[in-house]
Short mmCIF file of C-alpha atoms in Angstrom, two decimals:
data_model
loop_
_atom_site.label_atom_id
_atom_site.label_comp_id
_atom_site.label_asym_id
_atom_site.label_seq_id
_atom_site.Cartn_x
_atom_site.Cartn_y
_atom_site.Cartn_z
CA MET V 1434 301.86 -68.66 24.23
CA ARG V 1435 302.06 -65.23 25.92
CA ARG V 1436 299.32 -63.42 23.99
CA ILE V 1437 296.95 -61.36 26.15
CA LEU V 1438 293.70 -59.54 25.29
CA VAL V 1439 292.97 -56.35 27.32
CA VAL V 1440 289.31 -55.22 27.42
CA GLU V 1441 288.91 -51.71 28.88
CA ASP V 1442 286.68 -48.79 27.82
CA ASP V 1443 288.86 -46.14 29.53
CA LEU V 1444 291.48 -45.28 26.89
CA ALA V 1445 294.10 -44.03 29.36
CA ILE V 1446 293.89 -47.14 31.56
CA ARG V 1447 293.87 -49.39 28.50
CA ASN V 1448 297.02 -47.76 27.09
CA ASN V 1449 298.80 -47.99 30.46
CA ILE V 1450 298.06 -51.69 30.79
CA MET V 1451 299.12 -52.33 27.19
CA ALA V 1452 302.40 -50.47 27.70
CA LEU V 1453 303.13 -52.33 30.93
CA LEU V 1454 302.50 -55.75 29.37
CA ARG V 1455 304.59 -55.03 26.28
CA LEU V 1456 307.48 -53.82 28.43
CA GLU V 1457 307.39 -57.22 30.15
CA GLY V 1458 307.56 -59.00 26.79
CA TYR V 1459 303.91 -59.97 26.39
CA ASP V 1460 302.09 -59.80 23.05
CA ALA V 1461 298.93 -57.77 23.81
CA ASP V 1462 295.82 -56.65 21.91
CA ALA V 1463 293.17 -54.19 23.13
CA ALA V 1464 289.36 -54.00 22.87
CA GLY V 1465 287.04 -51.21 24.03
CA ASP V 1466 284.20 -53.41 25.30
CA GLY V 1467 282.85 -56.96 25.42
CA VAL V 1468 281.43 -56.94 21.90
CA GLU V 1469 284.76 -55.94 20.38
CA ALA V 1470 286.54 -58.48 22.58
CA LEU V 1471 284.42 -61.33 21.17
CA GLU V 1472 285.43 -60.28 17.65
CA TYR V 1473 289.10 -60.55 18.64
CA LEU V 1474 288.52 -63.95 20.18
CA ARG V 1475 286.77 -65.24 17.07
CA ALA V 1476 289.74 -64.10 14.96
CA GLY V 1477 292.52 -65.55 17.13
CA SER V 1478 293.49 -67.32 20.34
CA TYR V 1479 294.79 -65.87 23.60
CA ALA V 1480 296.43 -67.20 26.71
CA LEU V 1481 294.76 -64.67 29.06
CA LEU V 1482 292.01 -62.05 29.07
CA ILE V 1483 292.09 -58.96 31.34
CA SER V 1484 288.73 -57.18 31.40
CA ASP V 1485 287.12 -54.20 33.10
CA VAL V 1486 283.70 -54.88 34.61
CA MET V 1487 281.87 -51.62 33.91
CA MET V 1488 281.75 -51.09 30.12
CA PRO V 1489 279.16 -50.01 27.51
CA ARG V 1490 277.33 -52.41 25.18
CA MET V 1491 278.61 -55.53 26.97
CA ASP V 1492 280.16 -55.35 30.44
CA GLY V 1493 282.76 -57.68 31.94
CA HIS V 1494 280.26 -59.98 33.62
CA GLN V 1495 278.27 -60.43 30.40
CA LEU V 1496 281.48 -61.06 28.48
CA LEU V 1497 282.51 -63.67 31.05
CA GLN V 1498 279.18 -65.46 30.68
CA GLN V 1499 279.69 -65.57 26.91
CA LEU V 1500 283.20 -66.98 27.31
CA ARG V 1501 282.14 -69.73 29.68
CA SER V 1502 279.33 -70.82 27.35
CA GLN V 1503 281.64 -71.42 24.36
CA PRO V 1504 283.81 -74.57 24.10
CA ALA V 1505 286.70 -72.61 22.57
CA THR V 1506 286.94 -70.15 25.51
CA VAL V 1507 285.47 -72.08 28.45
CA GLN V 1508 288.97 -72.65 29.89
CA LEU V 1509 290.41 -69.18 29.01
CA PRO V 1510 291.85 -67.55 32.17
CA VAL V 1511 290.11 -64.24 33.00
CA ILE V 1512 291.21 -61.43 35.36
CA LEU V 1513 288.48 -58.89 36.12
CA LEU V 1514 289.24 -55.21 36.94
CA THR V 1515 286.75 -53.05 38.86
CA ALA V 1516 286.52 -49.87 40.90
CA LEU V 1517 283.85 -51.53 43.08
CA ALA V 1518 285.38 -52.86 46.26
CA GLU V 1519 282.30 -54.58 47.66
CA LYS V 1520 282.76 -58.27 48.43
CA HIS V 1521 279.50 -59.30 46.79
CA ASP V 1522 280.75 -57.77 43.50
CA HIS V 1523 283.90 -59.87 43.68
CA ARG V 1524 281.90 -62.96 44.63
CA HIS V 1525 279.54 -62.45 41.70
CA GLY V 1526 282.43 -62.30 39.25
CA MET V 1527 284.12 -65.36 40.70
CA ASN V 1528 280.83 -67.29 40.57
CA LEU V 1529 280.60 -66.50 36.87
CA GLY V 1530 284.01 -68.08 36.32
CA ALA V 1531 286.61 -65.36 36.83
CA ASP V 1532 290.07 -66.63 37.82
CA ASP V 1533 291.18 -63.46 39.66
CA TYR V 1534 289.91 -60.02 40.66
CA LEU V 1535 291.85 -56.72 40.93
CA THR V 1536 290.39 -53.55 42.43
CA LYS V 1537 291.22 -50.19 40.81
CA PRO V 1538 293.49 -48.47 41.36
CA PHE V 1539 296.01 -51.31 41.47
CA GLN V 1540 299.78 -51.31 41.57
CA ARG V 1541 302.00 -52.42 38.70
CA GLU V 1542 303.30 -55.35 40.77
CA GLU V 1543 299.76 -56.50 41.57
CA LEU V 1544 298.85 -56.77 37.90
CA LEU V 1545 302.08 -58.48 36.86
CA LYS V 1546 301.84 -60.95 39.74
CA ALA V 1547 298.26 -61.84 38.79
CA VAL V 1548 299.24 -62.24 35.13
CA GLU V 1549 302.23 -64.46 35.94
CA ALA V 1550 300.15 -66.60 38.30
CA ARG V 1551 297.42 -67.17 35.70
CA LEU V 1552 299.85 -67.91 32.87
CA GLY V 1553 301.90 -70.19 35.11
CA ARG V 1554 298.84 -72.16 36.08
CA LEU V 1555 297.80 -72.33 32.43
CA ALA V 1556 301.20 -73.74 31.51
CA GLN V 1557 300.85 -76.40 34.22
CA GLN V 1558 297.39 -77.34 32.97
CA GLN V 1559 298.63 -77.59 29.40
CA ALA V 1560 301.56 -79.74 30.47
CA GLU V 1561 299.25 -82.03 32.44
CA THR V 1562 296.86 -82.24 29.46
CA GLN V 1563 299.74 -83.23 27.19
CA ARG V 1564 300.88 -85.83 29.71
CA LEU V 1565 297.40 -87.33 29.95
CA GLN V 1566 297.06 -87.36 26.16
CA SER V 1567 300.43 -89.06 25.85
CA GLU V 1568 299.44 -91.62 28.49
CA ALA V 1569 296.10 -92.26 26.77
CA HIS V 1570 297.92 -92.78 23.47
CA ARG V 1571 300.34 -95.19 25.15
CA LEU V 1572 297.51 -97.18 26.72
CA ARG V 1573 295.63 -97.25 23.43
CA TYR V 1574 298.49 -98.23 21.16
CA LEU V 1575 300.91 -100.11 23.42
CA ASP V 1576 300.24 -103.42 25.18
CA GLN V 1577 301.11 -102.94 28.85
CA LEU V 1578 302.15 -106.55 29.52
CA THR V 1579 304.48 -107.25 26.60
CA GLY V 1580 305.45 -103.79 25.39
CA LEU V 1581 304.32 -104.71 21.87
CA GLY V 1582 301.93 -102.66 19.77
CA SER V 1583 298.23 -103.21 20.48
CA ARG V 1584 295.42 -104.35 18.21
CA MET V 1585 294.50 -100.69 17.71
CA ALA V 1586 298.08 -99.93 16.67
CA LEU V 1587 297.95 -102.76 14.12
CA LEU V 1588 294.66 -101.58 12.63
CA GLU V 1589 295.95 -98.01 12.44
CA ALA V 1590 299.12 -99.21 10.73
CA LEU V 1591 296.94 -101.02 8.18
CA SER V 1592 294.22 -98.38 7.71
CA GLY V 1593 294.08 -94.87 6.33
CA GLN V 1594 297.47 -93.80 5.08
CA GLY V 1595 299.06 -96.98 6.45
CA VAL V 1596 300.68 -99.86 4.64
CA LEU V 1597 297.56 -100.80 2.64
CA GLY V 1598 297.59 -97.38 1.04
CA GLU V 1599 301.21 -97.67 -0.11
CA GLN V 1600 301.87 -98.78 -3.66
CA HIS V 1601 304.11 -101.85 -3.74
CA HIS V 1602 304.38 -105.01 -5.79
CA GLU V 1603 304.56 -107.08 -2.60
CA GLN V 1604 301.76 -108.61 -0.56
CA VAL V 1605 300.88 -107.36 2.93
CA LEU V 1606 300.91 -110.28 5.34
CA VAL V 1607 299.00 -110.40 8.62
CA LEU V 1608 299.84 -113.47 10.63
CA VAL V 1609 297.98 -114.28 13.87
CA LEU V 1610 299.66 -116.55 16.40
CA GLY V 1611 297.67 -118.06 19.27
CA VAL V 1612 298.96 -120.00 22.26
CA ASP V 1613 297.17 -123.36 22.34
CA HIS V 1614 295.38 -124.30 25.57
CA PHE V 1615 296.71 -121.20 27.33
CA SER V 1616 294.13 -121.52 30.11
CA ARG V 1617 295.97 -124.62 31.33
CA ILE V 1618 298.93 -122.44 32.33
CA ASN V 1619 296.70 -120.07 34.32
CA ASP V 1620 294.73 -122.92 35.87
CA SER V 1621 297.72 -125.00 36.92
CA LEU V 1622 300.41 -122.40 37.64
CA GLY V 1623 298.46 -119.20 38.27
CA TYR V 1624 298.02 -115.90 36.47
CA GLN V 1625 301.52 -114.71 37.34
CA ALA V 1626 302.94 -117.60 35.34
CA GLY V 1627 300.46 -116.90 32.54
CA ASP V 1628 301.59 -113.28 32.32
CA ALA V 1629 305.24 -114.32 32.40
CA ALA V 1630 304.58 -116.81 29.58
CA LEU V 1631 302.98 -114.11 27.45
CA ARG V 1632 305.93 -111.79 28.02
CA GLU V 1633 308.28 -114.57 26.94
CA CYS V 1634 306.16 -115.15 23.84
CA GLY V 1635 306.34 -111.46 22.95
CA GLN V 1636 310.12 -111.41 23.35
CA ARG V 1637 310.57 -114.56 21.28
CA LEU V 1638 308.32 -113.20 18.56
CA GLU V 1639 310.42 -110.05 18.24
CA GLN V 1640 313.67 -112.02 18.34
CA VAL V 1641 312.61 -114.44 15.60
CA LEU V 1642 311.11 -111.70 13.41
CA GLY V 1643 314.05 -109.32 13.53
CA ASP V 1644 313.57 -106.87 10.65
CA ALA V 1645 311.21 -109.21 8.78
CA GLY V 1646 308.08 -107.69 10.35
CA ARG V 1647 306.54 -105.99 13.32
CA ALA V 1648 304.96 -107.80 16.27
CA TYR V 1649 301.72 -106.89 18.08
CA ARG V 1650 299.69 -108.37 20.90
CA LEU V 1651 295.98 -108.64 20.13
CA ILE V 1652 294.04 -109.95 23.12
CA GLY V 1653 294.60 -112.74 25.60
CA PRO V 1654 297.15 -115.28 24.28
CA ASN V 1655 296.99 -114.05 20.69
CA PHE V 1656 299.72 -112.14 18.86
CA ALA V 1657 300.01 -110.72 15.35
CA VAL V 1658 302.74 -110.02 12.82
CA LEU V 1659 302.60 -107.39 10.09
CA ALA V 1660 305.06 -107.91 7.23
CA ARG V 1661 305.58 -107.54 3.50
CA VAL V 1662 306.31 -110.61 1.42
CA PRO V 1663 306.66 -111.25 -2.33
CA GLY V 1664 303.96 -113.95 -2.30
CA ARG V 1665 302.36 -117.01 -0.69
CA GLU V 1666 305.52 -119.11 -0.61
CA GLN V 1667 307.34 -116.53 1.50
CA ALA V 1668 304.31 -116.04 3.75
CA GLN V 1669 304.17 -119.79 4.43
CA ALA V 1670 307.93 -119.85 5.06
CA LEU V 1671 307.70 -117.06 7.65
CA ALA V 1672 304.75 -118.76 9.36
CA GLN V 1673 306.63 -122.07 9.51
CA GLN V 1674 309.73 -120.32 10.86
CA LEU V 1675 307.70 -118.86 13.72
CA HIS V 1676 305.97 -122.17 14.36
CA GLN V 1677 309.31 -123.99 14.56
CA ALA V 1678 310.63 -121.40 17.02
CA TRP V 1679 307.81 -122.24 19.43
CA LEU V 1680 308.76 -125.92 19.42
CA GLN V 1681 311.76 -124.91 21.51
CA PRO V 1682 311.21 -124.61 25.29
CA MET V 1683 310.89 -121.30 27.13
CA THR V 1684 311.97 -120.42 30.63
CA VAL V 1685 309.01 -119.11 32.62
CA LEU V 1686 309.62 -118.06 36.22
CA GLY V 1687 312.71 -120.24 36.30
CA GLU V 1688 311.02 -123.34 34.88
CA GLU V 1689 311.38 -124.85 31.42
CA MET V 1690 308.07 -124.88 29.59
CA PHE V 1691 306.92 -125.94 26.12
CA ILE V 1692 304.23 -123.58 24.79
CA PRO V 1693 302.69 -124.83 21.52
CA VAL V 1694 301.08 -122.33 19.17
CA SER V 1695 298.82 -122.33 16.14
CA ILE V 1696 299.15 -119.80 13.32
CA GLY V 1697 296.71 -118.42 10.78
CA TYR V 1698 297.54 -115.88 8.13
CA CYS V 1699 296.06 -113.86 5.28
CA LEU V 1700 297.45 -111.72 2.43
CA TYR V 1701 296.40 -108.36 0.99
CA PRO V 1702 295.30 -107.74 -1.69
CA ALA V 1703 295.23 -111.41 -2.71
CA ASP V 1704 292.75 -112.59 -0.06
CA ALA V 1705 291.26 -109.47 1.60
CA ASP V 1706 289.85 -106.09 0.59
CA ASP V 1707 290.62 -103.94 3.64
CA ALA V 1708 292.33 -103.87 7.03
CA GLN V 1709 289.46 -105.30 9.09
CA GLN V 1710 288.93 -108.13 6.62
CA LEU V 1711 292.66 -108.89 6.46
CA LEU V 1712 292.97 -109.24 10.24
CA GLY V 1713 289.60 -110.97 10.61
CA ARG V 1714 290.41 -113.63 8.03
CA ALA V 1715 293.80 -114.30 9.59
CA GLU V 1716 291.96 -114.86 12.89
CA VAL V 1717 289.51 -117.21 11.17
CA ALA V 1718 292.47 -119.25 9.93
CA LEU V 1719 293.91 -119.33 13.46
CA HIS V 1720 290.62 -120.57 14.94
CA GLN V 1721 290.43 -123.26 12.26
CA ALA V 1722 294.00 -124.35 13.06
CA GLN V 1723 293.18 -124.62 16.76
CA ASN V 1724 289.95 -126.49 16.04
CA LEU V 1725 292.04 -129.09 14.21
CA GLY V 1726 293.85 -129.83 17.45
CA GLY V 1727 296.40 -127.05 17.64
CA SER V 1728 300.06 -126.68 16.71
CA GLN V 1729 299.02 -126.05 13.11
CA VAL V 1730 299.79 -123.43 10.42
CA LEU V 1731 296.93 -122.53 8.09
CA ALA V 1732 296.46 -119.93 5.38
CA ASN V 1733 293.08 -118.33 4.97
CA THR V 1734 290.99 -119.74 2.13
CA ALA V 1735 287.69 -118.81 0.49
CA ARG V 1736 286.17 -122.06 1.74
CA MET V 1737 287.30 -121.27 5.27
CA ASN V 1738 285.59 -117.86 5.10
CA ALA V 1739 282.37 -119.39 3.82
CA GLU V 1740 282.43 -122.01 6.59
CA ALA V 1741 283.06 -119.34 9.23
CA GLY V 1742 280.10 -117.30 7.96
CA GLU V 1743 277.84 -120.34 7.88
CA ARG V 1744 279.00 -121.34 11.35
CA LEU V 1745 278.07 -117.90 12.68
CA ARG V 1746 274.61 -118.08 11.09
CA LEU V 1747 274.02 -121.56 12.49
CA ASN V 1748 275.14 -120.39 15.91
CA ASN V 1749 272.59 -117.57 15.83
CA ASP V 1750 269.83 -119.82 14.51
CA LEU V 1751 270.37 -122.29 17.36
CA PHE V 1752 269.11 -119.70 19.87
CA ARG V 1753 265.68 -119.70 18.19
CA ALA V 1754 265.43 -123.33 17.06
CA LEU V 1755 263.67 -124.58 20.19
CA GLU V 1756 261.00 -121.89 20.28
CA ARG V 1757 260.40 -122.34 16.55
CA HIS V 1758 259.92 -126.11 17.04
CA GLU V 1759 262.65 -126.98 14.54
CA PHE V 1760 264.04 -129.92 16.54
CA GLU V 1761 262.74 -133.44 16.18
CA VAL V 1762 263.55 -136.66 18.05
CA TYR V 1763 263.99 -139.90 16.11
CA TYR V 1764 263.84 -143.23 17.90
CA GLN V 1765 266.30 -145.91 16.83
CA PRO V 1766 265.17 -149.40 17.93
CA GLN V 1767 267.41 -151.47 20.18
CA VAL V 1768 267.03 -155.14 19.29
CA CYS V 1769 267.73 -158.27 21.34
CA LEU V 1770 270.18 -160.49 19.42
CA HIS V 1771 268.68 -163.67 20.88
CA ASP V 1772 265.15 -163.38 19.54
CA GLY V 1773 265.10 -160.18 17.46
CA SER V 1774 262.59 -158.45 19.70
CA VAL V 1775 262.66 -154.68 20.28
CA VAL V 1776 263.72 -153.96 23.85
CA GLY V 1777 264.00 -150.19 23.67
CA PHE V 1778 264.91 -147.13 21.69
CA GLU V 1779 267.72 -144.61 21.53
CA ALA V 1780 266.58 -141.00 21.20
CA LEU V 1781 268.42 -139.22 18.36
CA LEU V 1782 268.12 -135.47 17.92
CA ARG V 1783 267.62 -133.96 14.47
CA TRP V 1784 267.39 -130.32 13.37
CA ASN V 1785 265.06 -129.38 10.54
CA HIS V 1786 266.52 -126.00 9.56
CA PRO V 1787 264.11 -123.76 7.60
CA ARG V 1788 266.84 -122.75 5.11
CA LEU V 1789 269.33 -125.62 5.12
CA GLY V 1790 266.96 -128.51 5.63
CA ARG V 1791 268.25 -131.40 7.75
CA VAL V 1792 271.41 -130.31 9.60
CA SER V 1793 273.76 -133.03 10.78
CA PRO V 1794 274.23 -133.33 14.55
CA LEU V 1795 277.97 -133.33 13.87
CA ARG V 1796 277.55 -129.70 12.80
CA PHE V 1797 275.15 -128.30 15.37
CA ILE V 1798 275.88 -130.28 18.55
CA PRO V 1799 279.42 -128.83 18.96
CA LEU V 1800 278.00 -125.35 18.36
CA ALA V 1801 275.31 -125.88 20.97
CA GLU V 1802 278.01 -127.05 23.38
CA GLU V 1803 279.98 -123.85 22.78
CA ASN V 1804 277.11 -121.39 23.15
CA GLY V 1805 275.41 -123.19 26.04
CA GLN V 1806 272.17 -124.00 24.22
CA ILE V 1807 272.92 -127.70 24.61
CA ILE V 1808 271.56 -127.60 28.17
CA ALA V 1809 268.13 -126.28 27.16
CA ILE V 1810 268.07 -128.55 24.11
CA GLY V 1811 269.10 -131.54 26.22
CA CYS V 1812 266.31 -130.87 28.74
CA TRP V 1813 263.80 -130.72 25.90
CA VAL V 1814 265.05 -134.04 24.48
CA LEU V 1815 264.77 -135.68 27.91
CA ALA V 1816 261.22 -134.45 28.40
CA GLU V 1817 260.22 -135.40 24.83
CA ALA V 1818 261.71 -138.90 25.02
CA CYS V 1819 260.17 -139.67 28.42
CA GLN V 1820 256.76 -138.48 27.31
CA ARG V 1821 256.88 -140.47 24.06
CA LEU V 1822 257.91 -143.70 25.77
CA ALA V 1823 255.25 -143.18 28.46
CA ASP V 1824 252.65 -142.97 25.68
CA TRP V 1825 254.01 -146.16 24.08
CA GLN V 1826 253.87 -148.06 27.39
CA ARG V 1827 250.14 -148.56 26.92
CA MET V 1828 250.78 -150.52 23.71
CA ALA V 1829 254.17 -152.10 24.50
CA PRO V 1830 254.99 -152.10 28.20
CA GLY V 1831 258.51 -152.71 29.49
CA LEU V 1832 260.42 -150.82 26.80
CA ARG V 1833 263.17 -148.37 27.75
CA VAL V 1834 264.52 -145.25 26.10
CA ALA V 1835 268.19 -144.16 26.04
CA VAL V 1836 269.03 -140.47 25.98
CA ASN V 1837 272.54 -139.14 25.31
CA LEU V 1838 273.88 -136.46 27.64
CA SER V 1839 276.46 -134.00 26.33
CA ALA V 1840 279.54 -133.15 28.39
CA ARG V 1841 278.18 -129.72 29.28
CA GLN V 1842 274.76 -131.07 30.20
CA PHE V 1843 276.29 -133.82 32.33
CA ALA V 1844 278.31 -131.23 34.26
CA SER V 1845 275.32 -128.91 34.69
CA PRO V 1846 274.17 -128.35 38.31
CA GLY V 1847 270.57 -128.75 37.20
CA LEU V 1848 271.01 -132.19 35.62
CA LEU V 1849 269.26 -134.24 38.31
CA TYR V 1850 266.41 -131.75 38.57
CA SER V 1851 265.79 -131.82 34.82
CA ILE V 1852 265.72 -135.64 34.79
CA GLU V 1853 263.38 -135.84 37.78
CA ALA V 1854 261.11 -133.23 36.19
CA ALA V 1855 260.94 -135.19 32.92
CA LEU V 1856 260.08 -138.39 34.76
CA ASP V 1857 257.48 -136.76 37.03
CA PHE V 1858 255.74 -134.93 34.19
CA SER V 1859 255.58 -137.98 31.90
CA GLY V 1860 254.92 -140.57 34.61
CA LEU V 1861 257.62 -142.83 33.13
CA PRO V 1862 259.16 -145.24 35.69
CA PRO V 1863 262.85 -144.33 36.32
CA GLU V 1864 264.08 -147.84 35.44
CA GLN V 1865 262.81 -147.37 31.90
CA LEU V 1866 265.04 -144.35 31.29
CA GLU V 1867 268.66 -144.93 30.35
CA VAL V 1868 271.07 -141.99 30.28
CA GLU V 1869 274.23 -142.35 28.25
CA ILE V 1870 277.55 -140.49 28.37
CA THR V 1871 280.71 -140.99 26.34
CA GLU V 1872 283.99 -142.17 27.79
CA GLY V 1873 285.47 -138.74 27.04
CA THR V 1874 282.76 -137.04 29.08
CA ALA V 1875 283.24 -139.45 31.95
CA MET V 1876 286.99 -138.84 32.16
CA VAL V 1877 286.87 -135.01 32.18
CA ASP V 1878 286.56 -135.24 35.96
CA ALA V 1879 286.43 -138.89 36.96
CA GLU V 1880 285.72 -138.28 40.65
CA ARG V 1881 282.82 -135.98 39.87
CA THR V 1882 281.57 -138.50 37.32
CA VAL V 1883 281.45 -141.22 39.98
CA ASP V 1884 279.44 -138.97 42.28
CA THR V 1885 276.96 -137.90 39.59
CA LEU V 1886 276.46 -141.45 38.31
CA ARG V 1887 275.77 -142.71 41.84
CA ARG V 1888 273.16 -140.00 42.38
CA LEU V 1889 271.51 -140.93 39.10
CA LYS V 1890 271.63 -144.57 40.09
CA ASP V 1891 269.88 -143.70 43.35
CA LEU V 1892 266.97 -142.40 41.25
CA GLY V 1893 266.62 -145.85 39.69
CA ILE V 1894 267.87 -144.78 36.25
CA LYS V 1895 269.86 -147.09 33.97
CA LEU V 1896 273.38 -145.87 33.10
CA ALA V 1897 275.35 -146.47 29.90
CA LEU V 1898 278.92 -145.61 28.83
CA ASP V 1899 279.47 -145.11 25.09
CA ASP V 1900 282.66 -145.13 22.96
CA PHE V 1901 284.58 -147.21 25.52
CA GLY V 1902 288.18 -147.72 24.44
CA THR V 1903 288.68 -144.38 22.68
CA GLY V 1904 289.72 -142.35 25.73
CA TYR V 1905 291.77 -142.77 28.88
CA SER V 1906 289.55 -144.80 31.15
CA SER V 1907 290.52 -148.22 32.41
CA LEU V 1908 288.94 -151.32 33.91
CA SER V 1909 289.66 -149.93 37.38
CA TYR V 1910 287.41 -146.97 36.63
CA LEU V 1911 284.75 -149.27 35.23
CA LYS V 1912 284.57 -150.93 38.63
CA ARG V 1913 283.84 -147.56 40.24
CA PHE V 1914 281.26 -146.41 37.67
CA PRO V 1915 277.82 -147.93 38.54
CA LEU V 1916 277.07 -148.84 34.91
CA ASP V 1917 274.34 -151.02 33.44
CA VAL V 1918 275.46 -150.89 29.81
CA LEU V 1919 278.94 -150.67 28.25
CA LYS V 1920 279.17 -149.83 24.56
CA ILE V 1921 282.49 -150.83 22.99
CA ASP V 1922 283.65 -148.41 20.31
CA GLN V 1923 283.19 -149.81 16.80
CA SER V 1924 286.88 -149.39 16.01
CA PHE V 1925 287.54 -152.38 18.30
CA VAL V 1926 284.96 -154.71 16.81
CA ARG V 1927 284.76 -153.67 13.16
CA ASN V 1928 287.10 -156.45 11.93
CA ILE V 1929 286.67 -158.86 14.81
CA LEU V 1930 285.53 -161.76 12.58
CA GLY V 1931 288.39 -161.36 10.13
CA SER V 1932 291.26 -160.82 12.58
CA GLY V 1933 293.60 -163.66 13.21
#
């Protein structure tokens, strides 16, 4: 744009400047003072303003102050003209935001040079602004690692005037693909290998899709596909096609690698009302598929959505359950088979939910493991069980109490401190406390397990291993674990009397 506004109260000077600018090919308008200039600026836009300083009603300095206070004109280049040659006058104008200053009388070349310099700089600024806007758009809508569209690009494609607004007889399919156990790649091979694996996944996704849909990368190891399908049968077929493609090995940094994936998908308008719900429910299906062990394909269902909502509410409620005294410990007797006498108890945690009633530990223990509340809950159970057994010692001395430790609690740095605190506060002798872990917990890090168990043993505590035979431990590890009690999993003994 080469449109210039000239503000000058001297008619002869104003006409000379206008004639000069028009001869050079500029589109110029003229105003007699600052007030009239503001009217021009409200009616249209200009690339440059040339203004006299000394004018009636509103002078050049006052006009400049007005321009710099308005968002629409704060960046408008301004050249001030004045007959005052004092430096402080120039400095005052520049401090107000003038871009250049010419002293009257000035030569034709001086004015044209100042105009060209200001417009040239403006063009550079506009080009840089466009470049930055383009770069911001690229960063917002394009995944930098894979070159696929981003989550924002997917949502924009779905929303507004996107595919959900188009009238078709087909279903809109959003399919979310997640790499199972992706952290193992980063942990074992490093982040460079992880990034290379994700790039390979993106390329394979585009290759398998072809023209059947468009691929996006969401976040981390999760990708998405946007497609149109006639119905559920075709959606399932596309999901299975993608799943089968990932059963083939990939080459990552020169090495062959199998990268299993799980897939969840959802259809619009059959199973969702809007873009956010469509993507969210596909992600719920993915999480359910991965919770089932991975390498699964699942469609979103109404039951799945209800379970996800209930799971979220339970997760939130767990953070307040302790302070609201909703937990309760039950004590299951341990009986001696020789004489039928009670030799101890196993502490069993129960949750009395104010809305749902009794919640099964199978539902809330995994949630507490995920959100970290299991550590605080486990400490409370330890303290409660030790105190209860200490109280019972007066009536039935010599009993012991067994407390289960979760995997996260067993790996917690504060485990020994919490056990010592529970024993000290209750006064229960250490040999009457038995802590129990599962075989799966023990084998997460066998060397660390040996060290932790030995430190617990040094406190005088009894140690038990539950569910033996269901994991990967062996008799050689049993020799290294300083155990007092070994609980064989029931799957090994259920039919022991009837087996041949």
